[in-house]
XYZ file of C-alpha atoms in Angstrom:
337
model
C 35.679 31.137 -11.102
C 37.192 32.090 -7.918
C 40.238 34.307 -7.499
C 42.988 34.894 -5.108
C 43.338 37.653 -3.084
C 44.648 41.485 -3.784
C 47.924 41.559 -4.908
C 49.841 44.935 -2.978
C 53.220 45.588 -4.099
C 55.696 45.949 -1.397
C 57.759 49.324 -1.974
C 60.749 47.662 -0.806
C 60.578 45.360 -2.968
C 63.001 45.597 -6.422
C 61.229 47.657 -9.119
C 60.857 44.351 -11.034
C 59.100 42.415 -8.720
C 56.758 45.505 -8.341
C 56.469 46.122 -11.752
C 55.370 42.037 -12.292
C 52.914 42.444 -9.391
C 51.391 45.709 -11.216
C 50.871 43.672 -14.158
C 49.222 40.954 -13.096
C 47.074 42.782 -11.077
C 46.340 44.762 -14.173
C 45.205 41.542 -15.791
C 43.402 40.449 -13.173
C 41.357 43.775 -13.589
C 40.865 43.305 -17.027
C 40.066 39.850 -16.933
C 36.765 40.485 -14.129
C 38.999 38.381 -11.672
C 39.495 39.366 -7.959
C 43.320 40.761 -7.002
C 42.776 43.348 -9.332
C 43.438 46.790 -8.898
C 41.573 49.882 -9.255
C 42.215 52.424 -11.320
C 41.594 51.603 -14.960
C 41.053 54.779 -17.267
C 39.741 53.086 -20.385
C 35.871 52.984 -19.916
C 36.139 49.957 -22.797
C 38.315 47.994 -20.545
C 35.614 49.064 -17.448
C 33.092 47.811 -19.898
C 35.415 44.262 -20.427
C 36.145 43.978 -16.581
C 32.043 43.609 -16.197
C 31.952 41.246 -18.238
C 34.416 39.204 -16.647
C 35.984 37.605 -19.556
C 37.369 34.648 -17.209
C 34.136 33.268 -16.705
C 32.934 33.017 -20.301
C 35.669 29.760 -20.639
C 33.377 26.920 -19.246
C 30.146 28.639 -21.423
C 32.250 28.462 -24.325
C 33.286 24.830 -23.838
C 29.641 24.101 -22.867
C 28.596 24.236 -26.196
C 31.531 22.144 -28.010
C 30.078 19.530 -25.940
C 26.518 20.064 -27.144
C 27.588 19.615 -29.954
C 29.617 16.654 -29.735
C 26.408 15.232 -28.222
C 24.175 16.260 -30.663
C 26.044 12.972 -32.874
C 25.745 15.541 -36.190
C 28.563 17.974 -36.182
C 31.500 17.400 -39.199
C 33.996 19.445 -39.020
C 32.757 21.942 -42.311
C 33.694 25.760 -42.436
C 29.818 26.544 -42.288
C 29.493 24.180 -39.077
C 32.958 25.723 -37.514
C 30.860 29.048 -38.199
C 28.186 28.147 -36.376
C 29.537 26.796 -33.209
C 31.760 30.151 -33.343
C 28.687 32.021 -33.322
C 27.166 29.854 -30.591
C 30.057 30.078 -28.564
C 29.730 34.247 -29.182
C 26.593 34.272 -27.672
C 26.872 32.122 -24.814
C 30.221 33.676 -23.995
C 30.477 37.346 -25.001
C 27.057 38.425 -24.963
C 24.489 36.609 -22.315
C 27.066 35.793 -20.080
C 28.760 39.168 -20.216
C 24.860 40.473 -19.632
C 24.915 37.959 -16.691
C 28.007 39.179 -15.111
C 27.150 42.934 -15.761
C 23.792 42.593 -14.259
C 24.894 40.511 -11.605
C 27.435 43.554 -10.533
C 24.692 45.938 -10.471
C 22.413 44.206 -7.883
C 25.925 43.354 -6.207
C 27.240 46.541 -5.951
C 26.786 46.993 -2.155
C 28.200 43.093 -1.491
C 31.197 43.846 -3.915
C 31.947 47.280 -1.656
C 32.993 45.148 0.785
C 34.280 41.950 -1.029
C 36.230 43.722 -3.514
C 35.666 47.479 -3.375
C 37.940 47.879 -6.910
C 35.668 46.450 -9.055
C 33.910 48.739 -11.500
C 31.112 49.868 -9.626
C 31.465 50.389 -6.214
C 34.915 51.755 -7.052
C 32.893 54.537 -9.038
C 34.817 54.022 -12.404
C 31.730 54.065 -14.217
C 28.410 54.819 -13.463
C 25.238 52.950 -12.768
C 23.283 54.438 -15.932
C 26.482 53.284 -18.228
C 25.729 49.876 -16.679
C 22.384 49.479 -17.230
C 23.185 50.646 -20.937
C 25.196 47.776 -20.816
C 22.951 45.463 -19.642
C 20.308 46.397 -22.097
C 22.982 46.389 -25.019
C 24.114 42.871 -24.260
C 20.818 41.198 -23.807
C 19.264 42.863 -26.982
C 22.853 41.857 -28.926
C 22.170 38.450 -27.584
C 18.366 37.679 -28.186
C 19.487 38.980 -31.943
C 22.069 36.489 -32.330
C 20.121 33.349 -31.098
C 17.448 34.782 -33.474
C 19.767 34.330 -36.662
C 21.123 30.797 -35.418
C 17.696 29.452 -35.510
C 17.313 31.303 -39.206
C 20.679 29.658 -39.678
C 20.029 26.199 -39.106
C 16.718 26.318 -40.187
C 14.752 25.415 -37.010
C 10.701 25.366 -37.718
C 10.831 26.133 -33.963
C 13.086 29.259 -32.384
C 15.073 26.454 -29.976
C 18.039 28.533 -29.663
C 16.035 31.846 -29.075
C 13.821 30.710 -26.337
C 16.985 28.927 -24.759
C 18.592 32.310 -24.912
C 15.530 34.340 -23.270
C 15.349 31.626 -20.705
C 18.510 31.645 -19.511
C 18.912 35.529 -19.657
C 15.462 34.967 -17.253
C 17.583 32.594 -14.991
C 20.714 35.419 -14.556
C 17.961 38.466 -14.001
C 15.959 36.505 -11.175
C 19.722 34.722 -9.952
C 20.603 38.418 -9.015
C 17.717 41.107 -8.701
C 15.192 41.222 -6.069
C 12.859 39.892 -5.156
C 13.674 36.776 -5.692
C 17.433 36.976 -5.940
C 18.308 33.120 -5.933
C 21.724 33.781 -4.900
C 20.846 34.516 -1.659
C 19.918 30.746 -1.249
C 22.514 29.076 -1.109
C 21.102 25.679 -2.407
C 18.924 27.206 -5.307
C 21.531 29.984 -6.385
C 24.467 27.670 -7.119
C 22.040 25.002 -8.954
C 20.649 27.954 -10.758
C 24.380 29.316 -11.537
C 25.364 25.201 -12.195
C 22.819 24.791 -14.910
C 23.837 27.912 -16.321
C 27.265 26.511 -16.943
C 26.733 23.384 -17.427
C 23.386 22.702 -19.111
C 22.404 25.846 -20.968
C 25.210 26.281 -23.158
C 25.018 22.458 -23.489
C 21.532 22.580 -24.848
C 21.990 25.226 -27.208
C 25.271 23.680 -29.098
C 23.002 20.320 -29.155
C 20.015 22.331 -30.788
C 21.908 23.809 -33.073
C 23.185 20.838 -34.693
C 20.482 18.221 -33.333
C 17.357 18.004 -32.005
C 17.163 18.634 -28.519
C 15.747 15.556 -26.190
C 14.204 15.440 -23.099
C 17.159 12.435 -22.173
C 19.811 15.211 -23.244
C 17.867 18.211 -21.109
C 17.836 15.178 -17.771
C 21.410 13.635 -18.004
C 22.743 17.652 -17.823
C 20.838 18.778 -15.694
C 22.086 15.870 -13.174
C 25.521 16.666 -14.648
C 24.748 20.254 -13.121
C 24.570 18.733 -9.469
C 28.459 18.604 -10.378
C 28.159 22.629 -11.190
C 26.275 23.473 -7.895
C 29.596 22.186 -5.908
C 31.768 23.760 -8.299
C 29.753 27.113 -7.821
C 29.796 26.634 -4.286
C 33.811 27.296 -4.316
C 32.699 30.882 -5.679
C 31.164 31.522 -2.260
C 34.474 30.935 -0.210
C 35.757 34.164 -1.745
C 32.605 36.838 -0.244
C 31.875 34.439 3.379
C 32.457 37.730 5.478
C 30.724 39.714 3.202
C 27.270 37.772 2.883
C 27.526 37.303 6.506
C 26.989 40.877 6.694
C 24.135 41.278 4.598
C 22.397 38.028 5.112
C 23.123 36.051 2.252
C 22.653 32.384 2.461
C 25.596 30.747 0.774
C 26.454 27.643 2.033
C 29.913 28.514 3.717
C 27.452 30.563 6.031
C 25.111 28.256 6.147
C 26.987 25.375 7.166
C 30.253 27.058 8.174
C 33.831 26.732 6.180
C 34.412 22.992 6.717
C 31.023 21.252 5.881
C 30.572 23.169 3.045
C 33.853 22.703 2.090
C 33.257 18.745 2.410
C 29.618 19.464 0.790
C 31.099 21.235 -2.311
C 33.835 18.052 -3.238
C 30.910 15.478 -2.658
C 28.676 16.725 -5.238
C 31.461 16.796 -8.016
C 32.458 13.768 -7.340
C 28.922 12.062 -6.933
C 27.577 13.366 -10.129
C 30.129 12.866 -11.931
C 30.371 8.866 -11.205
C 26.854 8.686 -11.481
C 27.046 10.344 -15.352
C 30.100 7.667 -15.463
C 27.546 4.897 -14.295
C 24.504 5.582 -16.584
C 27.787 5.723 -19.678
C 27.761 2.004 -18.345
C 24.237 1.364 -18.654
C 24.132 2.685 -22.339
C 27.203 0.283 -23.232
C 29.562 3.507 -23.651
C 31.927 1.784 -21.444
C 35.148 3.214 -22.838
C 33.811 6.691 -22.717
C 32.628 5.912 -18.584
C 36.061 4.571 -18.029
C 37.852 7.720 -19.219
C 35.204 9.843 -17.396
C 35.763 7.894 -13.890
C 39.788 8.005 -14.493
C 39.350 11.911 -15.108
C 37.228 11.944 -11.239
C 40.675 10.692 -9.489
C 42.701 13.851 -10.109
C 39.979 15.948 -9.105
C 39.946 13.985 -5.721
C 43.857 14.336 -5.461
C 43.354 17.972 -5.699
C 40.437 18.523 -3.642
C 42.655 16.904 -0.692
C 45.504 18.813 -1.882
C 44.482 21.980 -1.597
C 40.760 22.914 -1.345
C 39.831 20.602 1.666
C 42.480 21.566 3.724
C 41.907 25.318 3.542
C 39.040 26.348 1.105
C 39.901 30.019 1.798
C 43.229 30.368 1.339
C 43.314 27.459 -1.894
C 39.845 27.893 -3.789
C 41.957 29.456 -6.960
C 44.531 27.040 -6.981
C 42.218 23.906 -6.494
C 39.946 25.619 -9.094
C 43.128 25.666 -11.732
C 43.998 22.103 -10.983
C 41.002 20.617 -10.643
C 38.740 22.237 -13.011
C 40.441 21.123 -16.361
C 39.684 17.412 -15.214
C 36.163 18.342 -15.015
C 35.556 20.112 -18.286
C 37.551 17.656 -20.399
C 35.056 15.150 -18.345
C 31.992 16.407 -20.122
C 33.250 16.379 -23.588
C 33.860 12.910 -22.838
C 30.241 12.496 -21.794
C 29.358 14.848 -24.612
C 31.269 12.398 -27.078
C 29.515 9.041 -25.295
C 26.280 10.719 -25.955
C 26.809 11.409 -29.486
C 27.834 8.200 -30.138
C 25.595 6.610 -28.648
C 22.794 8.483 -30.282
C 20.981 9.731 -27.656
């Protein structure tokens, strides 16, 4: 998710006021989100700021609505148990690994987007994060291990899903491939991540994963490349600077600003549409009434100035979406797909 920028209390300001703004920049920090502010002691909370716990929401989700599509989960301690665990390693772990990793080939980019975060502000050092890194992954690869052991898969789904995507994040950030710094294949790449990955492992674990299941999400992750392209808005002057093709460079503020909305809106009515073609047609319904908002809010705020709105359009608009693909998640299940 995109953030707003750095807070700076004013020191004429009353104490409280300064005091609130200390706070929530302290949050901020803690939470991996920009506006924070340097200066963090605590090398656990360092460790926590990689991660950037604000970003683990939509991976989390992700797999509820794998498994409401997988048609099999009842709501049984063991199941709740296993969907918690899920959710631990899509969250947590391998997207915490992501994040980490993706702040130590960013390091140079993030000392001029936002020179307080961990890194580049020196509050821990590189070796610590690549201990990180390593410890994540490994933590990770273990846990998807003992899912598969856990449902009783013949076949390690959940394992291979989990060294695929942590493949995905390694070549998203580190050279020499580095998809980020195209603006088209980065965002899909990042999309799919959040969309479809965490999607396909809650469906394995409590179904059998489908080749219709692994196509409808990954054209539900066309909606995920516009909502990843709102990240870019945030670091425009900085990938200018060191040639990174993002899409606000490529195409300058306003296209891609009328690119990004497009995509979530388009994908969206087309997952609506093929709801209609299965017969789901109260599920579509909900799904297309969920799109309007979204629209409301991308003239609201984001179209009119993508720099200045890109949080706030992200907190309005981004609740529509997510609830959106439980309802496809839901359709799916029911429809046995």
């Amino acid at each position: 998710m995109s953030e707003s920028s750095p807070i700076t209390p004013d020191p004429n300001q009353p104490e409280a006021i300064v005091n609130a703004g200390d706070r929530s920049a302290k949050t901020r920090q803690l939470l991996g989100m920009k506006g924070a502010a340097p200066g963090e002691t605590s090398i656990w909370k360092i460790r926590l700021q990689l991660m950037k716990p604000i970003t683990w929401i939509p991976l989390i989700w992700g797999v509820v609505c794998g498994a409401a599509s997988s048609g099999n989960y009842t709501w049984s301690l063991e199941n709740v148990l296993k969907a918690a665990a899920c959710m631990l390693l899509s969250g947590p772990l391998l997207t915490g690994y992501t994040q980490t990793l993706n702040d130590f080939y960013d390091r140079e980019i993030d000392a001029i987007n936002e020179p307080y975060r961990p890194i580049p502000s020196g509050a821990i050092s590189v070796p610590q994060v690549a201990t990180q890194i390593i410890a994540l992954f490994l933590a990770g690869i273990a846990l998807s291990f003992v899912l598969d052991l856990w449902a009783g898969h013949d076949f390690p789904n959940v394992t291979v899903l989990a060294l695929f995507g942590s493949f995905i994040a390694f070549i998203y950030s580190a050279p020499p491939l580095k998809l980020k710094q195209n603006g088209w294949l980065g965002n899909y790449a990042l999309g799919a991540s959040y969309i479809a990955l965490p999607w396909w492992a809650g469906h394995a674990l409590f179904g059998q994963l489908n080749w219709k299941i692994v196509v409808i999400t990954l054209i539900y992750s066309l909606a995920g490349l516009g909502i990843a392209i709102v990240n870019d808005f945030k670091s425009v002057e900085g990938d200018r600077q060191l040639g990174l093709q993002s899409l606000p460079v490529m195409f300058g503020i306003d296209k891609a600003a009328w690119i990004c909305v497009v995509m979530i809106d388009l994908f969206q009515g087309l997952i609506a549409a093929y709801l209609v073609s299965i017969h789901e047609n109260l599920y579509a319904a909900i799904l297309a009434l969920l799109i309007i908002p979204q629209i409301t809010f991308q003239d609201m705020y984001f179209l009119r100035d993508p720099l200045k709105n890109d949080v706030k359009y992200q907190a309005s608009a981004q609740p529509f979406l997510v609830l959106g693909m439980l309802v496809a998640g839901l359709a799916l299940g029911h429809a046995g797909i």
